[in-house]
Amino acid sequence: MIDQVAVDMTHGGGGRAMADLISDLFIRHLGNPILARGDDGAVVDTPGARLVLSTDGHVVAPLFFPGGDIGVLSVHGTINDLAMMGARPVYMTAGFVLEEGFPLADLDRIVGSMGKAARAAGVQVVSGDTKVVEKGKGDGVFITTTGLGAVPDGVAISAAHARPGHAILLSGTIGDHGVAILSKRENLGFETDILSDTAALHGLVAAMVAAVPDIAVLRDPTRGGLAAALNEIAAASRVGMVLDEAAIPIRPDVAAACELLGLDPLNTANEGKLIAICPAERSGRLLEAMRSHPLGRAAAIIGTVTEDPATIVQMETSFGGARVVDWMSGEQLPRIC
Amino acid sequence: MIDQVAVDMTHGGGGRAMADLISDLFIRHLGNPILARGDDGAVVDTPGARLVLSTDGHVVAPLFFPGGDIGVLSVHGTINDLAMMGARPVYMTAGFVLEEGFPLADLDRIVGSMGKAARAAGVQVVSGDTKVVEKGKGDGVFITTTGLGAVPDGVAISAAHARPGHAILLSGTIGDHGVAILSKRENLGFETDILSDTAALHGLVAAMVAAVPDIAVLRDPTRGGLAAALNEIAAASRVGMVLDEAAIPIRPDVAAACELLGLDPLNTANEGKLIAICPAERSGRLLEAMRSHPLGRAAAIIGTVTEDPATIVQMETSFGGARVVDWMSGEQLPRIC
């Protein structure tokens, strides 16, 4: 039984304190028959012939932020990595690195968020691990989640599949997550209602794949924002891109906050948005499917894939000029996810 | 291209520095066609109808120790968790939390160890993630690995499957890893040649399952040592155990070091040993199969499962008495793995 208020080194020692933490806190929030077996690994039925494995570490600071916390982020992040491969997320594992002295009430709240997010997404957390490091050797809690999903037959989505002439779509406004985090981190003296957009995107993706089965590329623009994600796709597919700045959705308050913080919204992180690339003739149908889903109401066609061996992403600006959209031109945003 | 000597915050920012680190260092050591695709997740073929998923965080201090490093440990640890379910390890993911200022040469050495260990075991690292935290918010590098394996038909190994009358076997000497780590951590003033026993146990397990398909339980006694692992099994199976102290293999120098350090070898960590429990009438055959494998040469039958609703693990001592073997009676050993 947990009768302490903070993590101490015994919680990582492999003894009874760790066993109690697992049974009292982790199993309570994340429990399912597979996790409850208490084995070193989780035996699961294969969810399909083609599987997707994806892993993601989470070190966001602060741990609690407007619109979410590290727990919900760690579940959504891994679900989204699976969804970006066109996969249905099925199982998840979670590894925790806890800092000595971290309040157990905060851990309880975080793991509670994870359980809620996993249940909402229909994903089971089937295996986990807990390690504890001395005070000053960590930062509260780091969470590494790994997801296993199944790819339906006929779906072949990859960053390498963009082709000249394809349309580039974006599911909604950019920069919300990055600004929500920074608004709590710095003493910036601005009041804002901006919330992280953290969301599980697999439902949106399922609706999109049903409407347009030959979607070429899906990618969630997280760390590094839209600019990094588009450059990654351009490099993997050996293509260029031309974006239309006026078509890229952004909330006015996010735009204003970015201005204030000296950030480029194109480099600012998102946790509930996706980029989709598909044959131009199907872009209208895909846009309609996206706008019909609650997480794609503000979707837009934002550009076109071009032939360009130099794999440059360009943007036609709202003022009529053009500029190169590079990976990261503004300030670095550490620990955004 | 990496032209720096230490990790800095840009390596975690999602920009070009991170992309370069991944392509120059991680792909070089861990590369395979699946990882090289550079997608958010890895599409893999299903290796079987019944899968095992297991995750393990690694925070060992020091990062380099006699007989291994955190990299090799992170690969062996997850392979062994899969093997303890009777599974053949096939795929692995790796998530890194790097501390700003960590020498890239050390990271290179660690990821090199991972690549070598994975290749030796026939396991592919198919997906990864890198995060960077500020100096003083981490401790060099933490690695969370997750493994996916396939369980052969007919194999049903679980900590809950021990039954009264079953024999308890151990694959070799205990305490080597814990003593090897501590010999480098404390200024203890003793010279020792003791190496960590870190090893991938899936080959040994395959030989054991081939000889005795109805093995009931497998468990690697890592954190918390033999005592914690046996107590976990006893609790999961609702049984007791009686051990024979004289039958438990231990190197004389490890016994001497434990004496010096005030440790109980039963609580001291191992990274290349396993406990097996099977019907008594097959224990001779299982022992022979274990001793025929390089990682089981010192295997021994160390006790018997008993009927005991109180799930107590007892030991008949070499002096003719008996004592309870509890989870963790000695000092805690933080960050042993």
XYZ file of C-alpha atoms in Angstrom:
674
model
C 0.000 0.000 0.000
C 1.239 3.484 -0.810
C 1.575 5.408 2.439
C 4.184 7.838 1.179
C 3.716 11.149 -0.576
C 6.770 11.172 -2.843
C 8.802 8.825 -4.980
C 11.867 7.475 -3.201
C 14.669 5.225 -4.374
C 12.940 2.103 -3.037
C 10.232 2.546 -5.694
C 12.825 1.572 -8.293
C 14.665 -1.110 -6.357
C 12.790 -4.176 -7.487
C 11.520 -4.854 -3.992
C 8.184 -4.604 -2.287
C 7.869 -0.792 -2.552
C 8.073 -1.080 -6.330
C 5.623 -3.966 -6.433
C 3.196 -1.933 -4.324
C 3.549 1.140 -6.552
C 2.811 -0.995 -9.598
C -0.221 -2.705 -8.111
C -1.643 0.349 -6.325
C -1.079 3.075 -8.881
C -0.230 1.754 -12.333
C -2.598 -1.217 -12.394
C -5.397 0.922 -10.954
C -5.198 3.428 -13.810
C -3.964 1.342 -16.695
C -5.223 -2.079 -15.682
C -6.476 -4.711 -18.070
C -6.294 -8.501 -17.889
C -3.033 -8.618 -19.862
C -1.188 -6.042 -17.735
C -2.563 -7.592 -14.547
C -0.830 -10.918 -15.272
C 2.371 -9.362 -13.954
C 4.727 -11.108 -16.353
C 7.923 -9.659 -17.813
C 6.161 -9.180 -21.124
C 2.623 -9.239 -22.463
C 1.384 -12.043 -24.686
C -1.116 -10.565 -27.144
C -2.971 -11.845 -30.157
C -1.646 -10.531 -33.436
C -3.949 -7.758 -34.631
C -3.091 -8.269 -38.327
C -0.605 -9.484 -40.882
C 1.213 -6.162 -41.161
C 2.127 -4.490 -37.908
C 3.463 -1.063 -37.028
C 5.806 -0.460 -34.103
C 6.580 3.057 -32.953
C 8.273 4.558 -29.900
C 8.278 8.059 -28.470
C 9.918 9.602 -25.418
C 8.230 12.420 -23.532
C 10.143 15.014 -21.511
C 7.747 17.965 -21.774
C 8.228 20.829 -19.300
C 6.085 21.787 -17.496
C 4.473 18.394 -16.860
C 1.013 19.978 -16.604
C 0.020 22.565 -19.192
C -3.142 24.181 -20.567
C -5.078 21.449 -22.338
C -3.154 18.430 -21.078
C -0.235 16.860 -19.272
C 2.708 14.569 -20.036
C 0.480 11.518 -19.519
C -2.124 12.331 -22.138
C 0.639 13.527 -24.477
C 2.522 10.234 -24.146
C -0.578 8.256 -25.141
C -1.661 10.552 -27.976
C 1.887 10.887 -29.316
C 2.331 7.172 -29.819
C -1.215 6.632 -31.120
C -0.538 9.370 -33.665
C 2.753 7.845 -34.794
C 0.864 4.617 -35.519
C -1.998 6.488 -37.179
C 0.473 8.310 -39.466
C 1.325 4.883 -40.926
C -2.375 4.264 -41.564
C -2.464 1.787 -38.677
C -5.162 1.076 -36.130
C -3.533 1.412 -32.681
C -4.130 -1.668 -30.523
C -1.528 -2.105 -27.768
C 0.871 0.151 -25.939
C 3.711 -0.145 -23.426
C 4.942 2.578 -21.052
C 8.346 3.044 -19.394
C 8.682 5.593 -16.579
C 11.861 7.248 -15.296
C 10.896 8.879 -11.998
C 12.960 11.376 -10.031
C 13.337 10.761 -6.325
C 11.047 13.148 -4.438
C 8.451 13.446 -7.217
C 5.018 13.781 -5.580
C 3.013 10.565 -5.852
C -0.152 12.677 -6.203
C 1.267 14.149 -9.427
C 2.233 10.694 -10.674
C -1.271 9.503 -9.883
C -2.780 12.363 -11.873
C -0.451 11.707 -14.839
C -1.039 7.961 -14.962
C -4.759 8.668 -14.553
C -4.608 10.861 -17.673
C -2.855 8.065 -19.530
C -5.508 5.540 -18.572
C -8.315 7.870 -19.619
C -6.672 8.681 -22.967
C -5.924 5.012 -23.674
C -9.482 3.929 -22.884
C -10.923 6.724 -25.035
C -8.776 5.512 -27.935
C -9.520 1.823 -27.412
C -5.847 1.037 -26.758
C -4.625 -1.275 -23.989
C -1.425 -0.567 -22.042
C -0.123 -4.136 -21.778
C 3.386 -3.821 -20.345
C 5.282 -1.272 -18.316
C 8.468 -0.499 -16.432
C 9.439 1.888 -13.645
C 12.892 3.191 -12.808
C 13.839 5.750 -10.167
C 16.853 8.087 -10.310
C 18.268 10.247 -7.536
C 17.011 13.796 -6.985
C 18.782 16.074 -9.477
C 19.406 13.257 -11.989
C 16.007 13.520 -13.680
C 13.130 15.994 -13.853
C 9.976 14.671 -12.247
C 8.969 12.056 -14.768
C 9.963 11.026 -18.274
C 7.645 8.614 -20.103
C 8.574 6.488 -23.114
C 5.591 4.880 -24.824
C 5.696 2.290 -27.590
C 2.692 1.366 -29.691
C 1.724 -1.644 -31.752
C -0.865 -1.253 -34.476
C -2.218 -3.107 -37.473
C -2.131 -1.748 -41.025
C -5.179 -2.637 -43.158
C -4.496 -4.394 -46.463
C -3.961 -2.012 -49.352
C -2.768 0.895 -47.205
C 0.788 1.975 -48.102
C 1.504 5.290 -46.415
C 5.079 6.521 -46.093
C 7.023 9.785 -46.007
C 8.706 8.512 -49.200
C 5.484 8.343 -51.238
C 4.914 12.034 -52.175
C 4.970 12.640 -55.948
C 5.029 15.829 -58.037
C 1.498 17.090 -58.563
C 0.177 15.679 -55.286
C -1.862 18.006 -53.080
C -0.744 18.896 -49.527
C -3.479 19.136 -46.881
C -3.360 20.202 -43.238
C -6.017 19.139 -40.713
C -6.264 22.399 -38.748
C -4.580 25.353 -37.080
C -0.857 25.294 -36.337
C 1.191 26.290 -33.299
C -1.396 25.789 -30.541
C 0.607 23.227 -28.550
C 3.904 25.096 -28.672
C 2.344 28.371 -27.558
C 0.342 26.654 -24.775
C 3.550 25.139 -23.366
C 5.573 28.325 -23.623
C 2.829 30.427 -22.064
C 3.333 28.412 -18.860
C 7.081 28.214 -19.013
C 8.306 31.740 -19.418
C 7.312 34.788 -17.440
C 6.063 36.432 -20.555
C 3.376 38.613 -19.081
C 0.669 37.689 -21.520
C -2.701 36.233 -20.700
C -3.940 33.557 -23.041
C -6.678 30.960 -23.323
C -4.685 28.939 -25.831
C -4.808 25.215 -25.069
C -2.620 22.439 -26.373
C -4.303 20.713 -29.309
C -3.239 17.274 -27.999
C -5.566 14.681 -29.547
C -5.551 11.088 -30.796
C -5.770 11.246 -34.577
C -6.468 7.599 -35.460
C -10.226 8.195 -35.854
C -9.629 11.067 -38.267
C -7.146 8.925 -40.190
C -9.602 6.024 -40.437
C -12.216 8.363 -41.941
C -9.629 9.758 -44.368
C -8.395 6.332 -45.498
C -11.997 5.189 -46.001
C -12.622 8.193 -48.272
C -9.288 8.116 -50.144
C -7.509 4.758 -49.786
C -4.470 5.859 -51.784
C -3.324 8.626 -49.425
C 0.417 8.782 -50.097
C 1.763 10.459 -46.945
C 0.534 11.231 -43.436
C 2.652 13.037 -40.863
C 1.935 14.831 -37.612
C 3.896 18.091 -37.367
C 5.076 17.828 -33.738
C 8.585 18.935 -32.700
C 9.938 21.315 -35.313
C 6.399 22.087 -36.481
C 5.005 22.119 -40.008
C 8.345 23.219 -41.475
C 10.315 20.236 -40.141
C 7.624 17.709 -41.074
C 7.341 18.997 -44.653
C 11.129 19.056 -45.064
C 11.335 15.471 -43.795
C 8.741 14.391 -46.342
C 10.449 16.341 -49.157
C 13.794 14.714 -48.328
C 12.332 11.188 -48.025
C 10.381 11.517 -51.314
C 13.063 13.513 -53.205
C 10.535 16.194 -54.154
C 9.989 19.926 -53.619
C 6.900 21.697 -52.295
C 5.197 25.020 -52.847
C 2.954 26.212 -50.013
C 0.355 28.988 -49.990
C 0.849 30.962 -46.771
C -2.663 32.422 -46.876
C -4.149 28.915 -46.879
C -2.376 27.743 -43.706
C -4.849 27.917 -40.820
C -3.689 29.691 -37.685
C -5.634 31.092 -34.752
C -5.266 34.865 -34.442
C -4.264 34.582 -30.765
C -1.603 31.979 -31.645
C -0.296 34.219 -34.424
C -0.156 37.133 -31.973
C 1.606 35.037 -29.318
C 4.168 33.805 -31.858
C 4.808 37.400 -32.879
C 5.303 38.342 -29.217
C 7.594 35.359 -28.526
C 9.586 35.824 -31.724
C 8.522 32.400 -33.004
C 7.714 31.290 -36.511
C 4.394 29.393 -36.317
C 5.750 27.076 -39.021
C 8.384 25.834 -36.535
C 6.015 25.642 -33.586
C 4.891 22.250 -32.294
C 1.461 20.667 -32.703
C 0.132 17.549 -30.993
C -3.237 17.052 -32.665
C -2.730 17.979 -36.306
C -1.696 16.084 -39.406
C -0.373 16.702 -42.871
C -1.827 14.550 -45.668
C -0.535 14.247 -49.224
C -2.639 12.620 -51.948
C -3.217 12.677 -55.712
C -4.622 16.107 -56.628
C -7.758 14.666 -58.209
C -8.746 13.159 -54.842
C -7.850 16.192 -52.700
C -11.405 17.559 -52.736
C -12.827 14.300 -51.466
C -10.107 14.041 -48.808
C -10.705 17.614 -47.661
C -14.418 16.885 -47.314
C -13.708 13.756 -45.255
C -11.380 15.724 -42.988
C -13.818 18.597 -42.481
C -16.563 16.107 -41.596
C -14.518 14.888 -38.604
C -14.391 16.873 -35.327
C -10.568 16.953 -35.453
C -10.467 18.212 -39.059
C -13.070 21.012 -39.124
C -10.467 23.645 -40.077
C -8.697 21.446 -42.651
C -7.292 23.121 -45.759
C -5.341 22.418 -48.922
C -2.098 24.298 -48.282
C 0.135 23.514 -51.251
C 1.424 21.254 -53.983
C 4.272 18.776 -54.344
C 6.725 19.770 -57.093
C 9.561 18.148 -58.985
C 12.778 19.411 -57.364
C 15.933 17.337 -56.921
C 17.079 19.923 -54.334
C 14.003 18.997 -52.197
C 13.268 22.610 -51.271
C 10.055 23.615 -49.502
C 8.980 27.071 -50.677
C 6.119 29.291 -49.580
C 4.251 31.963 -51.513
C 3.723 34.572 -48.834
C 0.579 36.565 -48.182
C 2.454 39.650 -49.441
C 3.007 38.107 -52.886
C 6.655 37.123 -52.412
C 8.215 33.708 -51.884
C 10.534 32.280 -49.241
C 12.263 29.040 -48.392
C 10.720 27.174 -45.458
C 13.699 25.656 -43.679
C 13.800 23.122 -40.871
C 14.229 25.491 -37.990
C 14.918 29.122 -38.587
C 13.750 30.574 -35.277
C 14.752 29.891 -31.711
C 14.925 26.308 -30.480
C 11.988 25.159 -28.368
C 13.368 22.561 -25.999
C 11.195 19.981 -24.245
C 8.002 20.806 -26.073
C 6.850 17.173 -25.997
C 27.177 15.870 -40.265
C 28.175 15.729 -36.618
C 30.903 18.280 -36.015
C 30.238 18.711 -32.311
C 31.631 16.792 -29.384
C 28.674 16.920 -27.003
C 24.911 16.702 -27.039
C 23.255 20.105 -27.079
C 19.608 21.135 -26.959
C 19.373 21.367 -30.766
C 19.814 17.581 -30.940
C 16.340 17.255 -29.474
C 14.642 20.133 -31.241
C 13.216 18.360 -34.244
C 15.383 20.350 -36.611
C 18.362 19.586 -38.765
C 20.771 18.855 -35.873
C 18.483 16.067 -34.708
C 18.058 14.711 -38.226
C 21.851 14.663 -38.625
C 22.359 12.885 -35.292
C 19.866 10.228 -36.311
C 21.338 9.658 -39.754
C 25.005 9.905 -38.725
C 25.004 8.029 -35.441
C 21.868 5.986 -34.865
C 21.368 4.717 -38.415
C 25.063 3.911 -38.719
C 24.988 1.606 -35.688
C 21.446 0.309 -35.705
C 20.599 0.628 -39.379
C 18.418 -1.788 -41.293
C 16.051 -1.210 -44.210
C 13.051 -0.710 -41.911
C 14.703 1.867 -39.645
C 16.229 3.635 -42.641
C 12.785 4.443 -44.070
C 12.588 7.305 -41.600
C 8.871 7.038 -40.928
C 7.145 7.758 -37.622
C 6.714 4.043 -37.081
C 8.013 0.816 -38.534
C 5.812 -1.448 -40.637
C 6.871 -5.033 -39.977
C 5.569 -8.438 -40.948
C 3.880 -10.282 -38.125
C 6.282 -12.885 -36.783
C 3.523 -15.178 -35.459
C -0.027 -15.539 -34.265
C 0.833 -14.904 -30.605
C 3.070 -11.945 -29.925
C 4.889 -10.727 -26.837
C 5.452 -7.046 -26.101
C 7.793 -5.980 -23.328
C 9.365 -2.685 -22.291
C 12.298 -1.876 -20.035
C 13.912 1.395 -18.977
C 17.646 1.562 -18.316
C 19.224 4.099 -15.942
C 22.302 2.151 -14.815
C 25.100 4.147 -13.170
C 27.893 4.132 -14.169
C 27.060 3.917 -17.885
C 30.168 1.839 -18.550
C 30.980 -1.021 -16.191
C 33.083 -4.202 -16.141
C 31.586 -6.537 -18.717
C 29.260 -4.111 -20.483
C 27.552 -0.749 -20.762
C 24.012 0.677 -20.734
C 23.692 -0.032 -24.458
C 24.313 -3.755 -24.331
C 22.216 -3.974 -21.156
C 19.257 -2.256 -22.842
C 19.294 -4.786 -25.689
C 19.843 -7.864 -23.509
C 17.285 -6.717 -20.937
C 14.455 -6.535 -23.420
C 15.483 -9.692 -25.285
C 15.443 -11.488 -21.945
C 11.998 -10.189 -21.013
C 10.708 -11.657 -24.294
C 12.642 -14.890 -23.791
C 11.130 -15.297 -20.304
C 7.739 -15.615 -22.033
C 9.171 -18.349 -24.256
C 9.204 -15.943 -27.207
C 11.670 -15.580 -30.033
C 12.762 -11.898 -30.059
C 12.351 -10.313 -33.500
C 12.031 -6.523 -33.376
C 13.023 -3.807 -30.960
C 12.514 -0.050 -30.529
C 14.750 2.323 -28.554
C 13.948 5.679 -26.939
C 16.818 7.860 -25.713
C 16.696 10.693 -23.174
C 20.014 12.522 -23.521
C 21.406 15.127 -21.143
C 22.767 18.295 -22.674
C 26.575 18.148 -22.646
C 26.798 14.345 -22.853
C 29.854 13.446 -24.971
C 28.885 12.270 -28.440
C 31.824 9.852 -28.352
C 30.216 8.098 -25.370
C 26.861 8.026 -27.142
C 28.563 6.564 -30.192
C 30.148 3.831 -28.072
C 26.832 3.023 -26.369
C 24.771 2.889 -29.560
C 27.587 0.831 -31.123
C 27.206 -1.690 -28.283
C 23.469 -1.817 -28.914
C 23.959 -2.493 -32.606
C 26.460 -5.257 -31.925
C 24.238 -6.906 -29.303
C 21.157 -6.681 -31.527
C 22.961 -8.194 -34.531
C 24.384 -10.997 -32.386
C 20.854 -11.819 -31.227
C 19.271 -11.538 -34.679
C 17.012 -8.690 -33.561
C 16.331 -5.568 -35.649
C 15.952 -2.127 -34.042
C 13.126 -0.811 -36.232
C 12.054 2.470 -34.608
C 13.612 5.005 -32.287
C 13.250 8.366 -30.636
C 15.640 10.943 -29.187
C 14.890 13.617 -26.624
C 17.335 16.051 -25.020
C 16.975 17.601 -21.556
C 18.961 20.451 -20.059
C 22.175 19.803 -18.128
C 21.260 18.758 -14.589
C 17.825 17.436 -15.605
C 19.042 13.994 -16.652
C 22.149 11.857 -16.161
C 24.007 11.265 -19.409
C 21.626 8.894 -21.131
C 18.562 6.868 -20.245
C 17.438 4.213 -22.739
C 13.989 2.625 -22.892
C 13.805 -0.416 -25.159
C 10.680 -2.271 -26.194
C 10.723 -5.688 -27.813
C 8.321 -7.634 -29.982
C 8.618 -11.404 -30.133
C 6.668 -14.416 -31.294
C 5.571 -17.246 -29.003
C 5.663 -20.734 -30.577
C 2.423 -22.718 -30.486
C 2.051 -24.852 -27.371
C 4.295 -22.693 -25.198
C 2.449 -21.276 -22.175
C 4.970 -19.819 -19.776
C 3.841 -17.441 -17.040
C 4.766 -16.467 -13.505
C 1.316 -17.780 -12.537
C 2.002 -21.364 -13.683
C 4.111 -22.736 -10.797
C 2.446 -25.708 -9.025
C 3.290 -27.582 -5.801
C 5.830 -30.312 -6.505
C 7.465 -28.455 -9.398
C 11.261 -28.194 -9.410
C 13.045 -24.805 -9.309
C 16.172 -24.482 -11.442
C 18.708 -21.660 -11.775
C 20.925 -21.253 -14.841
C 24.125 -20.153 -13.104
C 25.868 -18.062 -10.464
C 24.082 -15.162 -8.798
C 25.123 -11.614 -7.957
C 27.783 -11.034 -10.644
C 26.095 -8.016 -12.244
C 25.280 -6.215 -9.014
C 28.802 -6.616 -7.636
C 30.380 -5.546 -10.962
C 28.332 -2.321 -10.944
C 28.992 -1.538 -7.290
C 32.721 -2.197 -7.624
C 32.890 0.778 -9.997
C 30.506 3.017 -8.126
C 31.747 3.168 -4.599
C 35.253 3.826 -3.391
C 35.328 0.497 -1.714
C 39.019 -0.214 -1.919
C 38.699 -3.721 -3.251
C 40.212 -5.047 -6.450
C 38.042 -7.414 -8.417
C 37.880 -9.128 -11.782
C 34.132 -9.660 -11.485
C 32.304 -8.837 -14.714
C 28.615 -8.247 -15.291
C 26.957 -11.427 -16.541
C 24.902 -9.451 -19.108
C 23.816 -11.869 -21.832
C 20.939 -12.529 -24.208
C 19.143 -15.621 -22.931
C 16.827 -16.435 -25.857
C 19.165 -19.126 -27.237
C 19.316 -20.875 -23.875
C 15.526 -20.644 -23.591
C 15.032 -22.117 -27.081
C 17.186 -25.120 -26.114
C 15.267 -25.522 -22.854
C 11.833 -25.346 -24.504
C 12.952 -27.867 -27.128
C 13.959 -30.286 -24.353
C 11.000 -29.670 -22.033
C 8.081 -27.989 -23.844
C 5.943 -27.765 -20.706
C 8.224 -25.454 -18.726
C 5.811 -23.658 -16.400
C 7.735 -20.499 -15.437
C 10.791 -18.613 -16.648
C 12.053 -15.449 -14.971
C 15.324 -13.515 -15.056
C 16.305 -12.394 -11.550
C 17.405 -8.812 -12.344
C 16.612 -5.913 -9.987
C 15.901 -7.304 -6.539
C 17.812 -10.478 -7.403
C 16.765 -14.095 -6.952
C 14.736 -13.261 -3.832
C 12.454 -10.742 -5.569
C 11.950 -12.924 -8.652
C 11.012 -15.998 -6.591
C 8.646 -13.968 -4.414
C 6.977 -12.536 -7.530
C 6.452 -16.039 -8.889
C 5.181 -17.328 -5.524
C 2.680 -14.460 -5.313
C 1.499 -14.848 -8.932
C 1.078 -18.637 -8.600
C -0.223 -18.615 -4.986
C 2.389 -21.167 -3.906
C 5.288 -21.410 -1.481
C 8.855 -22.463 -2.149
C 11.629 -24.241 -0.275
C 15.177 -23.540 -1.472
C 18.394 -25.380 -0.678
C 21.041 -22.730 0.040
C 23.924 -25.123 -0.640
C 22.615 -25.744 -4.170
C 22.552 -22.060 -5.200
C 25.624 -21.363 -7.330
C 27.724 -18.342 -6.394
C 31.273 -17.400 -7.317
C 33.566 -17.250 -4.277
C 34.756 -13.756 -5.209
C 31.143 -12.557 -5.535
C 30.307 -14.093 -2.157
C 33.334 -12.360 -0.642
C 32.410 -9.011 -2.227
C 28.815 -9.299 -0.983
C 30.152 -10.014 2.498
C 32.379 -6.939 2.270
C 29.579 -4.719 0.926
C 27.014 -6.001 3.403
C 24.824 -7.369 0.605
C 22.738 -10.490 0.483
C 23.584 -12.244 -2.808
C 19.929 -13.304 -3.016
C 18.956 -9.618 -3.414
C 21.776 -8.773 -5.815
C 21.016 -8.174 -9.483
C 21.798 -10.493 -12.390
C 21.542 -9.717 -16.099
C 22.308 -13.074 -17.712
C 20.641 -15.671 -15.503
C 17.232 -17.269 -15.397
C 14.993 -19.205 -13.047
C 13.030 -22.103 -14.562
C 10.203 -24.049 -12.931
C 8.970 -27.332 -14.399
C 7.338 -30.634 -13.394
C 9.787 -32.528 -11.151
C 9.870 -35.570 -13.426
C 11.296 -33.426 -16.251
C 13.797 -31.479 -14.103
C 16.692 -33.820 -14.899
C 16.168 -33.445 -18.613
C 15.844 -29.671 -18.274
C 19.010 -29.455 -16.177
C 20.894 -31.416 -18.826
C 19.641 -29.107 -21.606
C 20.702 -26.060 -19.581
C 24.161 -27.436 -18.801
C 24.680 -28.244 -22.489
C 24.332 -24.529 -23.367
C 27.230 -22.055 -22.836
C 24.998 -19.798 -20.707
C 23.816 -22.643 -18.472
C 27.005 -24.551 -17.634
C 26.617 -23.905 -13.896
C 22.866 -24.618 -13.813
C 21.447 -26.309 -10.722
C 18.204 -27.510 -9.187
C 17.828 -25.162 -6.223
C 14.476 -26.009 -4.672
C 10.874 -27.156 -4.827
C 7.504 -25.448 -5.133
C 5.231 -26.131 -2.143
C 1.599 -25.697 -1.289
C 1.375 -22.536 0.842
C -1.503 -20.059 0.758
C 0.799 -17.553 2.505
C 3.150 -17.735 -0.541
C 6.300 -17.782 1.588
C 9.721 -18.489 0.073
C 11.861 -20.369 2.608
C 15.463 -21.497 2.466
C 17.174 -24.397 4.199
C 20.519 -22.874 5.071
C 23.916 -24.491 4.742
C 24.078 -24.585 8.537
C 20.986 -26.774 8.774
C 18.520 -24.054 9.772
C 15.766 -22.375 7.764
C 14.949 -18.747 7.005
C 12.385 -16.728 5.088
C 13.686 -15.246 1.841
C 11.976 -11.869 1.624
C 11.848 -9.394 -1.237
C 14.592 -7.091 -0.094
C 16.072 -7.383 3.326
C 19.419 -5.695 2.739
C 20.329 -2.254 1.510
C 18.678 -0.877 -1.625
C 20.793 -0.957 -4.772
C 19.642 1.976 -6.864
C 20.230 2.190 -10.621
C 21.633 -1.293 -11.037
C 20.094 -1.618 -14.517
